[in-house]
Coordinates of C-alpha atoms and ligand atoms in Angstrom, one line a residue:
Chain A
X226 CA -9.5 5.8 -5.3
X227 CA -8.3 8.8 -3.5
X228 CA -6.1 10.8 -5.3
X229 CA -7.3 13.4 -7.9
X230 CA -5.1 16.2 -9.2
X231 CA -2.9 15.8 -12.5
X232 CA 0.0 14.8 -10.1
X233 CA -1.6 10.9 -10.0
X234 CA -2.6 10.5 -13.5
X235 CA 0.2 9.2 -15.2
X236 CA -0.4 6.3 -12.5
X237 CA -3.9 5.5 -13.5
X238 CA -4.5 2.4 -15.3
X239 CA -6.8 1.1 -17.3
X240 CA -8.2 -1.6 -15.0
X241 CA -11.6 -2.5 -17.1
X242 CA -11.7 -3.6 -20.1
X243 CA -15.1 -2.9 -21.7
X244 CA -15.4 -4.9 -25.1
X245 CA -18.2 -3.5 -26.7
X246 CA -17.8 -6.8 -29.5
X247 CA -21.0 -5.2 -31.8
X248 CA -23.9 -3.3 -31.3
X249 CA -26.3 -5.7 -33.1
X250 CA -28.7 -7.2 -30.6
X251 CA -32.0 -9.4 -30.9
X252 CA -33.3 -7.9 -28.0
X253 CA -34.6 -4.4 -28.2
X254 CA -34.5 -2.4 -24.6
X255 CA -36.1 0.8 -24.9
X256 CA -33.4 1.5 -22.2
X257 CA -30.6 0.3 -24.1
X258 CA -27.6 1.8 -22.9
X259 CA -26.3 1.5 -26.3
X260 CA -25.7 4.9 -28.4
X261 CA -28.7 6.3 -30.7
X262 CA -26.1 6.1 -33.7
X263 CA -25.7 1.9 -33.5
X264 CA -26.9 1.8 -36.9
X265 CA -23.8 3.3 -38.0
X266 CA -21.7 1.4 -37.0
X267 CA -21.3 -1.4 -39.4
X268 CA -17.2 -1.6 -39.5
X269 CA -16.8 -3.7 -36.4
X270 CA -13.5 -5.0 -35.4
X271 CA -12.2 -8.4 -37.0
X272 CA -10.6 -10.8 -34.6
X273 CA -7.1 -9.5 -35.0
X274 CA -7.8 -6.2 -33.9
X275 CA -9.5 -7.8 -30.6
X276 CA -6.9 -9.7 -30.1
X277 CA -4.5 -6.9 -30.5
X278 CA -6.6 -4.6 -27.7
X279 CA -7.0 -7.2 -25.5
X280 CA -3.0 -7.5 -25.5
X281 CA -1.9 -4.0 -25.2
X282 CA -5.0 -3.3 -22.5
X283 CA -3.2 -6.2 -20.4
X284 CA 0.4 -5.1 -20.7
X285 CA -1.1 -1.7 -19.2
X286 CA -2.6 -3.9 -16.4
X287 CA -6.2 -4.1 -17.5
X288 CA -7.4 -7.6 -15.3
X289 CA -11.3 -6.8 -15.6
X290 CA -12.8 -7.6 -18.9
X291 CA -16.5 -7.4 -20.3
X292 CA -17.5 -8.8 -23.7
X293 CA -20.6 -6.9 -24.1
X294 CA -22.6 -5.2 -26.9
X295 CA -25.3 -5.6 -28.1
X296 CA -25.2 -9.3 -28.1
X297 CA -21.7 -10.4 -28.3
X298 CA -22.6 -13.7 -28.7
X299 CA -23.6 -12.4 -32.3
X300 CA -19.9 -12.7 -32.6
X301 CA -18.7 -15.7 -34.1
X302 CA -15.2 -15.5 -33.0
X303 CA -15.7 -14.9 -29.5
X304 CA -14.7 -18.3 -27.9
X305 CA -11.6 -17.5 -30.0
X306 CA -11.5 -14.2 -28.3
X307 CA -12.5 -15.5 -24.9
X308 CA -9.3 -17.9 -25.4
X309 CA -6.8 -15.6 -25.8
X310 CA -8.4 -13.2 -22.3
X311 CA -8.1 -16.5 -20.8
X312 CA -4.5 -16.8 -22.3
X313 CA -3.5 -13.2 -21.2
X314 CA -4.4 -13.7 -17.2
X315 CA -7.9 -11.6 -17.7
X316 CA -10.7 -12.0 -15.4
X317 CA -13.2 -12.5 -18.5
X318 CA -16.7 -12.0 -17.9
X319 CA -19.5 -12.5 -20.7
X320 CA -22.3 -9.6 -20.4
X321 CA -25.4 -11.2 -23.0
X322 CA -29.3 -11.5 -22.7
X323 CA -28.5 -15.3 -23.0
X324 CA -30.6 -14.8 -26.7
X325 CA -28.1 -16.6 -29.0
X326 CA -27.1 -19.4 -26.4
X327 CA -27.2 -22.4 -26.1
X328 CA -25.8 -25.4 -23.4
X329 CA -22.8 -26.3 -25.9
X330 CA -21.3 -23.1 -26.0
X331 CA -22.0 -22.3 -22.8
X332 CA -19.5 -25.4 -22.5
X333 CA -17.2 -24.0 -25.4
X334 CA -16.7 -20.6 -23.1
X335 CA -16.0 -22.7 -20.0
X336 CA -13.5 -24.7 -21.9
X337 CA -12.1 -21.9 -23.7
X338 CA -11.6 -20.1 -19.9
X339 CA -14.6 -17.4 -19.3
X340 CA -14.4 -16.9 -16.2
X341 CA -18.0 -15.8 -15.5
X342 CA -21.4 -14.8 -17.2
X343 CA -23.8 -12.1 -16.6
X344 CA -27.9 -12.5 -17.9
X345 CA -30.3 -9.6 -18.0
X346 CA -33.6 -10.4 -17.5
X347 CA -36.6 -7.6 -18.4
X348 CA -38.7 -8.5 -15.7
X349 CA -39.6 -11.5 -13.3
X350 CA -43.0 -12.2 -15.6
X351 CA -43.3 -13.5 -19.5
X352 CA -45.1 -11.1 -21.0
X353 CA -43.8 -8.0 -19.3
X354 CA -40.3 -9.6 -19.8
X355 CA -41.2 -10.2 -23.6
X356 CA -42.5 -6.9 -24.0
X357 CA -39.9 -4.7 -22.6
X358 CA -36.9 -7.0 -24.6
X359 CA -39.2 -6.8 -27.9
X360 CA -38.9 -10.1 -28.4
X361 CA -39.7 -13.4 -26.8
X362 CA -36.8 -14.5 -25.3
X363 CA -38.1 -15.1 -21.1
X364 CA -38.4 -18.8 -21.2
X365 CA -34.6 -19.2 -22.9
X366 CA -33.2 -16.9 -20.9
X367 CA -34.4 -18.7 -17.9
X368 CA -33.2 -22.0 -19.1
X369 CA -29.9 -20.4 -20.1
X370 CA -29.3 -19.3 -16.4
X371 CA -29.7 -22.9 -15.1
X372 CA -27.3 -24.0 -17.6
X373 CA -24.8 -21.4 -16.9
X374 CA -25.1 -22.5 -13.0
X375 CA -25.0 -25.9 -14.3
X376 CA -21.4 -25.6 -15.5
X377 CA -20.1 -23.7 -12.5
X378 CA -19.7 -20.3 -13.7
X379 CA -20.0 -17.7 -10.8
X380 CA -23.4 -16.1 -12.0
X381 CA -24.8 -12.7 -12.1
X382 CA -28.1 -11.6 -13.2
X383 CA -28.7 -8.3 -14.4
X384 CA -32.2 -6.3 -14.0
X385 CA -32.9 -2.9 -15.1
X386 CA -35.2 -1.3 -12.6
X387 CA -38.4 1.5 -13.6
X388 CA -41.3 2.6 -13.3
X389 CA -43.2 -0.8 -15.3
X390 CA -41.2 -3.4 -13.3
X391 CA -40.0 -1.9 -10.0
X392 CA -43.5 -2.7 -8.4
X393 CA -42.5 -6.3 -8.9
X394 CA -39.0 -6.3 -7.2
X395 CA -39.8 -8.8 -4.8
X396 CA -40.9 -11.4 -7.5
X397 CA -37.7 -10.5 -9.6
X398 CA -35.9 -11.1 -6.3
X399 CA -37.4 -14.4 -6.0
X400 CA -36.7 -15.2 -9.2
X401 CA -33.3 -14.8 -9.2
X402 CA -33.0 -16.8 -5.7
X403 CA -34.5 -19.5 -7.6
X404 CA -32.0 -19.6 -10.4
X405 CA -29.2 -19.6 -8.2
X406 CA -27.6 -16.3 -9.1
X407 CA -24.5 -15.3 -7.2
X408 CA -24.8 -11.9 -7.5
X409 CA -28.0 -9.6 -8.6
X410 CA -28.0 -6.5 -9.9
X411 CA -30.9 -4.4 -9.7
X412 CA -29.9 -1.4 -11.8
X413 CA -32.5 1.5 -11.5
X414 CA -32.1 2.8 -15.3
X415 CA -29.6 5.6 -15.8
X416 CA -30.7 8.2 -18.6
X417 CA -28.7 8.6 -21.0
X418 CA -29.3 7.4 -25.1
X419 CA -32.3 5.1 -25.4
X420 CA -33.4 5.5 -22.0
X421 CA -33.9 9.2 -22.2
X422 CA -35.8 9.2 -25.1
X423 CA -37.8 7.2 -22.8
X424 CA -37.3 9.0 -19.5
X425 CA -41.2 9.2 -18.8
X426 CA -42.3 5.8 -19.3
X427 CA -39.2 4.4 -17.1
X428 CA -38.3 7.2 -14.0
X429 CA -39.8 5.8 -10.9
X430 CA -42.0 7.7 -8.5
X431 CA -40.6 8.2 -5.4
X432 CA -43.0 6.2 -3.3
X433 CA -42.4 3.4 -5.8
X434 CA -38.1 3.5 -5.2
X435 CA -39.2 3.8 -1.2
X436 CA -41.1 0.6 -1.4
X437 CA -38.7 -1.1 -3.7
X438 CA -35.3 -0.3 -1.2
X439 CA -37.0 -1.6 1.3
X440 CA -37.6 -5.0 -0.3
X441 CA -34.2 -5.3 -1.6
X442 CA -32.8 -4.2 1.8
X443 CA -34.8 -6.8 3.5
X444 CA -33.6 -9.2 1.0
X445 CA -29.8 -8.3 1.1
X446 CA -29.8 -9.0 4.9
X447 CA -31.7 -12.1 4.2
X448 CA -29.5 -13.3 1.7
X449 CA -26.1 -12.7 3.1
X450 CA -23.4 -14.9 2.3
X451 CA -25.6 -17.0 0.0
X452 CA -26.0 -13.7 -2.9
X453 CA -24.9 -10.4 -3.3
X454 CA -27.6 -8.0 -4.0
X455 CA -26.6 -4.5 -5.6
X456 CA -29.1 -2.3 -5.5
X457 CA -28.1 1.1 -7.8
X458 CA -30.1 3.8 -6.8
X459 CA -31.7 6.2 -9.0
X460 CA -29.5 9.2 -9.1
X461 CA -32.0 11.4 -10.1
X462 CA -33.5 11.1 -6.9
X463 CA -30.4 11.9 -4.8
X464 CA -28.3 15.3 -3.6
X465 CA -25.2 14.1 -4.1
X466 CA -24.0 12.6 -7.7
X467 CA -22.2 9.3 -8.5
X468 CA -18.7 9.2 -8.8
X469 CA -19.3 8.6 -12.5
X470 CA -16.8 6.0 -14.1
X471 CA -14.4 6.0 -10.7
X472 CA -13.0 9.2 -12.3
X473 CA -12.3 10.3 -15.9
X474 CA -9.8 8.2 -17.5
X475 CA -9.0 6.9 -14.3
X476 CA -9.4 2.8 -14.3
X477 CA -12.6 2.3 -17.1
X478 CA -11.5 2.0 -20.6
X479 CA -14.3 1.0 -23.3
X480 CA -13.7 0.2 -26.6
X481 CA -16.7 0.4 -29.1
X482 CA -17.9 -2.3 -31.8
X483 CA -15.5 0.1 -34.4
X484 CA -12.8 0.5 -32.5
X485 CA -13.8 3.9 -30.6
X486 CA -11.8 4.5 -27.3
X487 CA -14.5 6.0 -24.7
X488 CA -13.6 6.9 -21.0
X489 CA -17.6 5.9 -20.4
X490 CA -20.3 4.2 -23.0
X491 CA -21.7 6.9 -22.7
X492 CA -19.4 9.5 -23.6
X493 CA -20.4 9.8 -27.2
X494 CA -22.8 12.2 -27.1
X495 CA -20.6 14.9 -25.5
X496 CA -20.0 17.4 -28.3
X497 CA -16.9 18.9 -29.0
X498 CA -14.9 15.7 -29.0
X499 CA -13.3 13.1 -31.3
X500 CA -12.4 10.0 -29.5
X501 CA -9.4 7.8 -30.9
X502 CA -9.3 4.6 -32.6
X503 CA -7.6 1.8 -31.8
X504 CA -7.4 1.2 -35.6
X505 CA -5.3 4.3 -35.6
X506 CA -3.4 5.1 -32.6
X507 CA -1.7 2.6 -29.8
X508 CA -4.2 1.9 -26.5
X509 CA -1.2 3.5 -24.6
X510 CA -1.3 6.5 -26.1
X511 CA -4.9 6.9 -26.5
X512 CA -5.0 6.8 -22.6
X513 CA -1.9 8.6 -21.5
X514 CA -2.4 11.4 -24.6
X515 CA -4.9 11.7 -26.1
X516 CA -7.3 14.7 -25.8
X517 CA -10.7 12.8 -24.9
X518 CA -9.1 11.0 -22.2
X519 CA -7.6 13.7 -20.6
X520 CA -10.1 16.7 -20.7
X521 CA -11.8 15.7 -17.5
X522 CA -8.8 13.8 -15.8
X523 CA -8.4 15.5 -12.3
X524 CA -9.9 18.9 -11.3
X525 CA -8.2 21.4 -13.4
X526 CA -11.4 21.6 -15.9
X527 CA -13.8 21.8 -13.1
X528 CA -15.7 25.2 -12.3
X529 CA -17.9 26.4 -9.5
X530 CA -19.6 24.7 -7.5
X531 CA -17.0 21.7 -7.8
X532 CA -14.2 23.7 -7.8
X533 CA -13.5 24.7 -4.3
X534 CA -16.0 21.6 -2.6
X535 CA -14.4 19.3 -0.3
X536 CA -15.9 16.2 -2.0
X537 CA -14.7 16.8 -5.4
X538 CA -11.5 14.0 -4.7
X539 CA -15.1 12.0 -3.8
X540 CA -17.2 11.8 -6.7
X541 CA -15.3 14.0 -8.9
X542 CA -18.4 16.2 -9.7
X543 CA -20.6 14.0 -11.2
X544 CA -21.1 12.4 -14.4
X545 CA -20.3 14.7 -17.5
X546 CA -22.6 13.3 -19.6
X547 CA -25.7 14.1 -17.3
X548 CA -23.9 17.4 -17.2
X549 CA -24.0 17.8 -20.4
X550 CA -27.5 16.5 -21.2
X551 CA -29.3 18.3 -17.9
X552 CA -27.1 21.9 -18.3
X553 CA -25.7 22.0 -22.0
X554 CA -22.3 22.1 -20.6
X555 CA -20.1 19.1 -19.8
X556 CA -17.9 21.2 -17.4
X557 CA -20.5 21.9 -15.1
X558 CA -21.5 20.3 -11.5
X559 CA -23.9 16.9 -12.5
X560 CA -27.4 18.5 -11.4
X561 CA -27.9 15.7 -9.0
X562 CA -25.7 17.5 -7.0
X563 CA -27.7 20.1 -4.4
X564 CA -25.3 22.6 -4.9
X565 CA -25.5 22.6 -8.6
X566 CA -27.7 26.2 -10.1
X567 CA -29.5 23.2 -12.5
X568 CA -30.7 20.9 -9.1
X569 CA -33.6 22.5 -9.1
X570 CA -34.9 22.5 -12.2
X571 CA -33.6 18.4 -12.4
X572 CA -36.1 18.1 -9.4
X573 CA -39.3 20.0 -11.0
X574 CA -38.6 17.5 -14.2
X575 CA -38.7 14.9 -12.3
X576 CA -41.5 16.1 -10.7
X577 CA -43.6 16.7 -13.5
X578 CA -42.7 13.3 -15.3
X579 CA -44.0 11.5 -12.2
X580 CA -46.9 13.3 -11.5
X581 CA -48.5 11.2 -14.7
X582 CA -50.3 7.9 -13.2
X583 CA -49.0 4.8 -14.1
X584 CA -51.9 3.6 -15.6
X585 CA -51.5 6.6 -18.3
X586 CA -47.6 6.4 -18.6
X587 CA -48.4 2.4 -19.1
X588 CA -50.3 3.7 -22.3
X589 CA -48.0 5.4 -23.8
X590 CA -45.6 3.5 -26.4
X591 CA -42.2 3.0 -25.7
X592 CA -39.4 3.8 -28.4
X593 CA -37.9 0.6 -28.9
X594 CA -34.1 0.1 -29.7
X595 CA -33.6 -1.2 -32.8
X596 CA -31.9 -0.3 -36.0
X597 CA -34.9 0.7 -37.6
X598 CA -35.3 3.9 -35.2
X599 CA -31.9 4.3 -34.6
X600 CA -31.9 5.3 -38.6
X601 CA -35.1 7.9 -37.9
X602 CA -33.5 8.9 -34.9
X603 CA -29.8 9.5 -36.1
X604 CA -29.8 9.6 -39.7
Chain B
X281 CA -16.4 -25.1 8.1
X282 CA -17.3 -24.4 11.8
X283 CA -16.8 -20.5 11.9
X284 CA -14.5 -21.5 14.7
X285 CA -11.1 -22.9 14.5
X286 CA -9.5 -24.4 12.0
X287 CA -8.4 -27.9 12.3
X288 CA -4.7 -28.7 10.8
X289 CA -6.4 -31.6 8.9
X290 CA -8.2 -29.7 7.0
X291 CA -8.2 -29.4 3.1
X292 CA -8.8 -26.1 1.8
X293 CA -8.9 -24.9 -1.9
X294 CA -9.7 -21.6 -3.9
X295 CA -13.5 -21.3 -3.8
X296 CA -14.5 -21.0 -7.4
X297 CA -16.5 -17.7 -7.3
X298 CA -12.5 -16.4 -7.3
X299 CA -9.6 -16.7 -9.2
X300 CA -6.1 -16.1 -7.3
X301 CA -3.1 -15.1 -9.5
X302 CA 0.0 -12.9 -9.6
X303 CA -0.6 -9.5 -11.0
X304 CA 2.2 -7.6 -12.4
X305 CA 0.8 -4.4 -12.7
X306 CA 0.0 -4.3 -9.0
X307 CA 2.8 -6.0 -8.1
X308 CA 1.1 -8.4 -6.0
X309 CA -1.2 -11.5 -5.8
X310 CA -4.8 -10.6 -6.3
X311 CA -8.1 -12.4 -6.0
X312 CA -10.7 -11.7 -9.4
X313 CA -14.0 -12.0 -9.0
X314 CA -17.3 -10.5 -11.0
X315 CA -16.6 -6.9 -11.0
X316 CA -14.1 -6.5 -8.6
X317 CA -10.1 -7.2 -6.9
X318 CA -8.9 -7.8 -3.7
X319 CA -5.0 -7.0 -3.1
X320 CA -3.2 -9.1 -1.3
X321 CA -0.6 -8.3 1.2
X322 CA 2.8 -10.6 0.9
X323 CA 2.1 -12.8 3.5
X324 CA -1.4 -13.3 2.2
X325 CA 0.3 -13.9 -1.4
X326 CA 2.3 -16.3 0.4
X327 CA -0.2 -18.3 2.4
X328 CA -3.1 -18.7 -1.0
X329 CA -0.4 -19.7 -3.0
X330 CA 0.0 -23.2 -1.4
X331 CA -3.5 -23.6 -0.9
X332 CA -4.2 -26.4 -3.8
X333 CA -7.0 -28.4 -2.9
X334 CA -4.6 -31.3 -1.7
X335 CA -2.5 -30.0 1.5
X336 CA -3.8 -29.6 4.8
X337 CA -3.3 -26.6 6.9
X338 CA -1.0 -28.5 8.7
X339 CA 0.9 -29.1 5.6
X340 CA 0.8 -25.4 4.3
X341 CA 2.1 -24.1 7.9
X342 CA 5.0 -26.5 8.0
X343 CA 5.8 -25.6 4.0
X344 CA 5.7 -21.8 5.5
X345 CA 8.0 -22.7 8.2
X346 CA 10.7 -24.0 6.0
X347 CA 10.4 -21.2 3.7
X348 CA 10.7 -18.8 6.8
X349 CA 12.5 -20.2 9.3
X350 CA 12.0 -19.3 12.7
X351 CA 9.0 -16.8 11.8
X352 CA 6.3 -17.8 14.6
X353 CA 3.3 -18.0 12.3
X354 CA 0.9 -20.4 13.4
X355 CA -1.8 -18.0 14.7
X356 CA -1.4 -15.9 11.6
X357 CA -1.6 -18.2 9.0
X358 CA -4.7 -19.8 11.0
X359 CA -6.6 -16.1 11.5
X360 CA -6.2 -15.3 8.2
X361 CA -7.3 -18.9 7.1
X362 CA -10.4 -18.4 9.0
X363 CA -10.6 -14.6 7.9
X364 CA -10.3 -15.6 4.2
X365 CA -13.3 -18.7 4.8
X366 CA -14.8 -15.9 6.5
X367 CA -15.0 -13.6 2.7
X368 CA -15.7 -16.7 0.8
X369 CA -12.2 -16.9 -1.1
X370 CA -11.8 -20.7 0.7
X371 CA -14.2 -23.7 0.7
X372 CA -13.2 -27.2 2.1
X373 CA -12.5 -30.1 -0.5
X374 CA -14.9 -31.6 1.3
X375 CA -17.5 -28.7 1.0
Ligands
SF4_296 S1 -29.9 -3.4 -23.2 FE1 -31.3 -4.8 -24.4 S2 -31.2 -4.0 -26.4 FE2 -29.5 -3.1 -25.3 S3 -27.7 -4.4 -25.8 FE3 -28.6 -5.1 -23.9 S4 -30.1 -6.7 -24.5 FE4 -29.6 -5.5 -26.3
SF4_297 S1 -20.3 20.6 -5.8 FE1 -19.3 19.3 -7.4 S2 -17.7 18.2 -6.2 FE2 -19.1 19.1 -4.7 S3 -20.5 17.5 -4.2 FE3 -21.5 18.7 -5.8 S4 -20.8 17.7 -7.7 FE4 -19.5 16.9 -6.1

């Protein structure tokens, strides 16, 4: 990815597929990427209309594909859907808190052609695990991850990294050296949805993320060649933002459990939009045309400070929806960035939220995802 | 595998942390693997195509020669044999 400018876009392609099967879930992270709404949305796509995404995503030349959710193994149909990725030439990877699973469909998605599986485990102990998924899943999950390895699958494990399990990264290293994992992902927690509801029982200190690099540097060199460890950085803590989604409408393309087209899972909240349906409109025109997957395509909407930086073909100013939740407007620099008028006051936030001890924060409840709040939260 | 040389006899295959195929959109072969793509250039294309678990290198090179006649590409097709052990995308039969 080099090129920005509305010269390149009509050359973009959606290169990942994210399948966002349904939003039900037995598990209920209080940093659930997942939208605040998820109780709305009951009308999921049938089978058919999978199907029918999964083809016209693969004629565009979509080869990355994620069945995620919630818990997409909540879906009955998804070997059938699994079979048909496999059938199409996808790379087909299942993303599930292994809740739901069991050895003879693990062995029904190999058959069927999955290509790989990703877990997420809570934490490296039971109860913190138990406590932090809302439910008890750590001993199946564990079991699940042999099994996956058992029958072959390339294997990544998934962890979401804060404040209550980021002092443990070393054990939750181990633990995934143990199960065999091919790649690990240690995710610090991005805030957006669930998670910043919950921004000051999960953001890290900064001592804390010191400590925790250095383990899972230490472990990266130690590991080479055997596992990948990705360590994602807490961008909250950096001067420079990520280049969020690889672009606008540039290679991601996620589909939500109704049939919402979305240029990030995130994108939701941004106000002032309507994203497309597939029920409605073709995947090639929601991504060549449409309004939601243009607005922020190349530089044109950008203002000041982006506007005349030399890194804006680098990270393409930021996330928008951090810009939008940090500044009130999507069209501004991601505060991350130092250059951004908001960095400041990102920093004396963070500040402030880390300034409480652990000890207290660890008292204070969490606001757990589940349908239940998402109906308080969002009615 | 030594990291040194590659012997002619032996047997290499597709690890299966990858999946090799022809991508149309790219217009090119690629190599899948969790979260990510590696492009291949023609002669790369060329080369992980035959590799099928049964012939040996010595078999691929010579199936290379006849399809290109005259090409010298002995040293080629053995560095980036050893380059693509070297990222993982090759394991021995016998591994
Ligand atoms: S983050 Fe947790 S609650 Fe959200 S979909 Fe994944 S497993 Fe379910
Ligand atoms: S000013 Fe904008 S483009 Fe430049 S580094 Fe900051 S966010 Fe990126």
């Amino acid at each position: 990815m080099v090129t920005v400018g509305s010269a390149a876009l009509t050359t973009s392609k959606p290169l990942w597929l994210l399948a966002e099967l349904t939003y039900r879930c037995p598990l209920q992270c209080p940093y659930c990427s997942n939208p605040l709404e998820i109780a709305k949305y009951k009308d999921e796509l049938d089978t058919e209309q999978w199907i029918s995404v999964l083809r016209q995503a693969r004629k565009m030349g979509a080869a990355q594909l994620g069945f995620s959710g919630g818990e997409p193994l909540l879906r009955q149909d998804l070997e059938v859907l699994i079979a048909e990725a496999r059938r199409l030439g996808y790379y087909s990877n299942l993303i599930t808190s292994g809740v739901g699973m069991d050895e003879a469909r693990v062995a029904a998605f190999k058959e069927a052609g999955l290509d790989h599986i990703q877990i997420s485990f809570q934490a490296s102990d039971e109860e913190l695990n138990n406590y932090l998924g809302g439910t008890d899943s750590f001993r199946h999950k564990y079991e699940m991850a042999r099994v996956v390895k058992k029958h072959d699958y390339p294997m990544v494990l998934n962890i979401v990294i804060h404040r209550q399990n980021i002092d443990q990264i070393e054990d939750i290293i181990k633990m995934t050296i143990d199960l065999k994992a091919d790649y690990v992902e240690l995710a610090s927690t991005q805030y957006y949805g669930w998670s910043k509801l919950n921004e000051a029982g999960l953001l890290p200190t900064r001592e804390q993320l010191a400590r925790a690099e250095r383990v899972a540097h230490d472990y990266q060199d130690r590991m080479k060649g055997k596992m990948k460890i990705i360590y994602v950085v807490p961008d909250y803590y950096e001067t420079r933002p990520k280049a969020c989604m690889n672009g606008w409408g540039s290679i991601f393309l996620t589909i939500a459990p109704d049939g919402s087209a979305l240029p990030c899972h995130a994108a939701r909240q941004l106000p002032g939009f309507t994203f497309p349906n597939v029920k409605h409109m073709s995947v090639e025109d929601i991504w060549q045309t449409s309004d939601a997957f243009n607005r922020f395509r190349g530089d044109d909407w950008m203002k000041e400070p982006c506007r005349s930086c030399v890194d804006k073909g680098k990270d393409f100013g930021g996330c928008r929806c951090q810009a939008f939740m940090l500044t009130g407007d999507a069209t501004n620099a991601d505060p991350v960035c130092a250059k951004s008028a908001h960095h400041a006051a990102l920093v004396a936030e963070v500040n402030r939220i880390t300034a409480v001890s652990l000890e207290t924060v660890k008292t204070q409840p969490l606001v757990f995802r589940n349908m239940r709040n998402s109906r308080e939260l969002a009615p | 595998m030594s990291e040194s040389a590659i012997s002619l006899t032996n047997i290499p295959r597709i690890s299966p942390m990858f999946r090799f195929q022809w991508e149309e959109a790219q217009a090119c072969h690629v190599l899948l693997y969790p979260e990510g793509m590696v492009k291949l250039s023609g002669s790369a294309g060329e080369i992980l195509q035959l590799v099928n678990g049964k012939s040996t290198v010595g078999e691929i090179i010579a199936a290379l020669k006849e399809k290109f006649p005259g090409a010298p590409l002995d040293n080629d097709v053995l560095n980036f044999l050893e380059a693509a052990y070297g990222h993982g995308w090759l394991r021995s039969v016998d591994d």
